[in-house]
Amino acid sequence: MATGDNERALEDGIVTDLEDRMTYGSYLDLDRLLGAQHPVSRPEHHDEMLFIIQHQTTELWLKLVQHELGTARDRLAADDLRSALKHIARVKHIQEVLTQQWSVLATLTPTEYAQFRGALGNSSGFQSVQYRAVEFALGNKNERMLGVFRGHPENVAMLTAEWERPTLYDEFLRYASRRGLPIPTEVLERDVRQPYREHPELVPAIREIYENPHEHWDLYEACEELVDVEDNFQFWRFRHLRTVTRTIGMKVGTGGSSGVSFLQRALDLTFFPELYSVRTEIGR
């Protein structure tokens, strides 16, 4: 084989003079993005870069999840269920990526992590304002969490706005009510700043959707999409739990939590309880 035969020639139309033009790097602000990894261990431990990038990419995906959930709620409020489902479908795909990412962090062995964990101080994923915003958007609200970010006014403002806003489930149930489903007034007029709690009197309305799918096909589909979102969230939580277990065992978390047992309790939380309760009623 002659030298150069294993090369791909540049096409004449490809722009190579990039001076004074918008470029891939400038559009994505890559200088700042790729310069945002600052290991704190001394001497710098090789695996700390993995730890930083894992969490930074998670935060980027969470930002997009929050963006999509916001628009999905806007579309539901505007009676545009089909568009809302498109945004919810995107959230589901992002959740799959987030869950798969744990397999990368799981390559960090206990010995490797122990060599730089002490340098992290009290920093912890518990302090992720975007994670809290996503949980608030899905119904797991907790006013006390606002105080965690009191040193960062912008974070407090963002999370407060999410705390005061109807959840994805609230908007779906309001939409279902406008479609003629018997959604209880107590549910429609609930204080949306409170964590969503199960309302047994809502189950008959959800059952109506499930037992008559041909009459309520789009609502039926929406219910299953919401179940997918919750299942995906639980898979993410479980994968987080297992990754932490294999990396630090039963140690206390860097942020002061009990670690694995704290994460274990999160598996008992639910966003859309009636969508699960109805399954017990169907077919009785």
Coordinates of N, CA and C in Angstrom, one line a residue, residues 26-118:
S26 N -16.1 27.4 19.7 CA -16.7 28.6 20.3 C -18.1 28.5 20.5
Y27 N -18.9 27.8 19.7 CA -20.3 27.6 19.9 C -20.6 26.9 21.1
L28 N -19.8 25.8 21.4 CA -20.0 25.0 22.6 C -19.2 25.5 23.8
D29 N -18.5 26.6 23.6 CA -17.7 27.2 24.7 C -16.8 26.1 25.3
L30 N -16.1 25.4 24.4 CA -15.3 24.3 24.9 C -14.1 24.7 25.7
D31 N -13.5 25.9 25.5 CA -12.4 26.3 26.3 C -12.8 26.3 27.8
R32 N -14.0 26.9 28.0 CA -14.4 26.9 29.4 C -14.9 25.5 29.9
L33 N -15.6 24.8 29.1 CA -16.2 23.5 29.5 C -15.0 22.5 29.8
L34 N -14.1 22.5 28.9 CA -13.0 21.5 29.1 C -11.9 22.0 30.1
G35 N -12.0 23.2 30.4 CA -11.1 23.8 31.4 C -11.7 23.8 32.8
A36 N -12.9 23.1 33.0 CA -13.6 23.2 34.3 C -13.3 22.0 35.2
Q37 N -12.3 21.2 34.8 CA -12.0 20.0 35.7 C -10.8 20.4 36.5
H38 N -11.0 20.5 37.8 CA -9.9 21.0 38.7 C -9.7 20.0 39.9
P39 N -8.9 18.9 39.7 CA -8.7 18.0 40.8 C -8.1 18.7 42.0
V40 N -8.5 18.3 43.2 CA -8.0 18.9 44.4 C -7.1 18.0 45.2
S41 N -7.0 16.8 44.8 CA -6.1 15.9 45.5 C -4.6 16.3 45.3
R42 N -3.7 16.1 46.3 CA -2.3 16.4 46.1 C -1.5 15.3 46.8
P43 N -0.7 14.6 46.1 CA -0.5 14.8 44.6 C -1.8 14.4 43.9
E44 N -1.9 15.0 42.7 CA -3.2 14.7 41.9 C -3.3 13.2 41.6
H45 N -4.5 12.6 42.0 CA -4.7 11.2 41.8 C -5.3 11.0 40.4
H46 N -4.8 10.1 39.7 CA -5.3 9.8 38.3 C -6.8 9.7 38.2
D47 N -7.4 9.0 39.1 CA -8.9 8.7 39.0 C -9.8 9.8 39.4
E48 N -9.2 10.9 40.0 CA -10.1 12.0 40.3 C -10.7 12.6 39.1
M49 N -10.0 12.6 38.0 CA -10.6 13.1 36.7 C -11.9 12.4 36.3
L50 N -11.9 11.1 36.5 CA -13.1 10.3 36.2 C -14.2 10.8 37.1
F51 N -13.9 10.9 38.4 CA -14.9 11.3 39.4 C -15.5 12.7 39.0
I52 N -14.7 13.6 38.6 CA -15.2 14.9 38.3 C -16.0 14.9 37.0
I53 N -15.5 14.3 36.0 CA -16.3 14.3 34.7 C -17.6 13.5 34.8
Q54 N -17.6 12.4 35.6 CA -18.8 11.7 35.8 C -19.9 12.6 36.4
H55 N -19.5 13.4 37.4 CA -20.5 14.2 38.0 C -20.9 15.5 37.2
Q56 N -19.9 16.0 36.5 CA -20.2 17.1 35.6 C -21.1 16.8 34.5
T57 N -20.9 15.6 33.9 CA -21.8 15.2 32.8 C -23.2 14.9 33.3
T58 N -23.3 14.4 34.5 CA -24.6 14.1 35.2 C -25.3 15.5 35.3
E59 N -24.6 16.5 35.8 CA -25.2 17.8 35.9 C -25.7 18.4 34.6
L60 N -25.0 18.2 33.5 CA -25.4 18.6 32.2 C -26.7 18.0 31.8
W61 N -26.7 16.6 32.0 CA -28.0 15.9 31.7 C -29.1 16.3 32.5
L62 N -28.9 16.6 33.8 CA -29.9 17.0 34.7 C -30.5 18.4 34.3
K63 N -29.6 19.2 33.8 CA -30.0 20.5 33.3 C -31.0 20.4 32.1
L64 N -30.7 19.4 31.2 CA -31.6 19.2 30.1 C -32.9 18.5 30.6
V65 N -32.8 17.6 31.6 CA -34.1 17.0 32.1 C -35.0 18.1 32.7
Q66 N -34.4 19.0 33.4 CA -35.2 20.1 34.0 C -35.8 21.0 32.9
H67 N -35.0 21.2 31.9 CA -35.5 22.0 30.7 C -36.7 21.3 30.1
E68 N -36.6 20.0 29.8 CA -37.6 19.3 29.2 C -38.9 19.1 30.1
L69 N -38.7 18.9 31.3 CA -39.9 18.8 32.2 C -40.6 20.2 32.3
G70 N -39.9 21.3 32.3 CA -40.5 22.6 32.3 C -41.4 22.8 31.1
T71 N -40.9 22.4 29.9 CA -41.6 22.6 28.7 C -42.8 21.6 28.6
A72 N -42.6 20.4 29.1 CA -43.7 19.4 29.1 C -44.9 19.9 30.0
R73 N -44.6 20.6 31.1 CA -45.6 21.1 31.9 C -46.3 22.3 31.2
D74 N -45.5 23.1 30.5 CA -46.1 24.2 29.7 C -47.1 23.7 28.7
R75 N -46.7 22.6 28.0 CA -47.6 22.1 27.0 C -48.8 21.4 27.5
L76 N -48.7 20.8 28.7 CA -49.9 20.2 29.3 C -50.9 21.3 29.7
A77 N -50.3 22.4 30.3 CA -51.2 23.5 30.7 C -51.9 24.2 29.5
A78 N -51.3 24.0 28.3 CA -51.8 24.6 27.1 C -52.7 23.5 26.3
D79 N -53.0 22.4 27.0 CA -53.8 21.3 26.4 C -53.2 20.7 25.2
D80 N -51.9 20.7 25.2 CA -51.1 20.1 24.0 C -50.4 18.8 24.5
L81 N -51.2 17.7 24.7 CA -50.6 16.5 25.3 C -49.6 15.9 24.4
R82 N -49.9 15.9 23.1 CA -48.9 15.2 22.2 C -47.5 15.8 22.3
S83 N -47.5 17.1 22.3 CA -46.1 17.8 22.4 C -45.5 17.5 23.8
A84 N -46.3 17.5 24.8 CA -45.8 17.2 26.2 C -45.2 15.8 26.2
L85 N -45.8 14.8 25.5 CA -45.3 13.4 25.5 C -44.0 13.3 24.8
K86 N -43.8 14.2 23.8 CA -42.5 14.2 23.1 C -41.4 14.6 24.0
H87 N -41.6 15.6 24.9 CA -40.6 16.1 25.8 C -40.4 15.0 26.9
I88 N -41.5 14.3 27.3 CA -41.3 13.3 28.3 C -40.6 12.1 27.8
A89 N -40.8 11.8 26.5 CA -40.0 10.7 25.9 C -38.5 11.0 25.9
R90 N -38.2 12.3 25.6 CA -36.8 12.7 25.6 C -36.2 12.5 27.0
V91 N -37.0 12.9 28.1 CA -36.5 12.7 29.4 C -36.2 11.2 29.7
K92 N -37.0 10.3 29.2 CA -36.8 8.9 29.4 C -35.4 8.5 28.8
H93 N -35.1 9.0 27.6 CA -33.9 8.6 27.0 C -32.7 9.2 27.8
I94 N -32.8 10.4 28.3 CA -31.8 10.9 29.1 C -31.6 10.1 30.4
Q95 N -32.7 9.7 31.0 CA -32.6 8.8 32.2 C -31.8 7.6 31.9
E96 N -32.0 7.0 30.7 CA -31.3 5.7 30.4 C -29.8 6.0 30.3
V97 N -29.4 7.2 29.8 CA -28.0 7.5 29.7 C -27.4 7.7 31.1
L98 N -28.2 8.4 31.9 CA -27.7 8.7 33.3 C -27.5 7.4 34.1
T99 N -28.4 6.4 33.9 CA -28.3 5.2 34.6 C -27.0 4.4 34.1
Q100 N -26.8 4.4 32.7 CA -25.7 3.7 32.2 C -24.4 4.3 32.6
Q101 N -24.4 5.6 32.9 CA -23.1 6.2 33.3 C -22.6 5.6 34.6
W102 N -23.4 5.1 35.5 CA -22.9 4.5 36.7 C -21.9 3.4 36.5
S103 N -22.0 2.7 35.3 CA -21.1 1.6 35.1 C -19.7 2.2 34.9
V104 N -19.5 3.4 34.4 CA -18.2 4.0 34.3 C -17.6 4.3 35.7
L105 N -18.4 4.9 36.5 CA -17.9 5.2 37.9 C -17.6 4.0 38.7
A106 N -18.4 2.9 38.4 CA -18.2 1.6 39.1 C -16.8 1.0 38.8
T107 N -16.1 1.5 37.8 CA -14.7 1.0 37.6 C -13.8 1.6 38.6
L108 N -14.2 2.5 39.4 CA -13.4 3.1 40.5 C -13.4 2.2 41.7
T109 N -12.3 1.6 42.0 CA -12.2 0.6 43.1 C -12.2 1.3 44.4
P110 N -12.5 0.6 45.5 CA -12.5 1.2 46.9 C -11.1 1.8 47.2
T111 N -10.0 1.0 46.8 CA -8.7 1.5 47.0 C -8.4 2.8 46.3
E112 N -8.8 2.9 45.1 CA -8.5 4.1 44.3 C -9.2 5.3 44.8
Y113 N -10.5 5.1 45.2 CA -11.3 6.2 45.7 C -10.8 6.7 47.0
A114 N -10.4 5.8 47.8 CA -9.9 6.1 49.2 C -8.7 7.0 49.1
Q115 N -8.0 7.0 48.0 CA -6.7 7.8 47.9 C -7.0 9.3 47.6
F116 N -8.2 9.6 47.2 CA -8.5 11.1 47.1 C -9.8 11.5 47.7
R117 N -10.6 10.6 48.3 CA -11.9 10.9 48.9 C -11.7 12.0 50.0
G118 N -10.7 11.9 50.8 CA -10.5 12.8 51.8 C -10.4 14.3 51.4

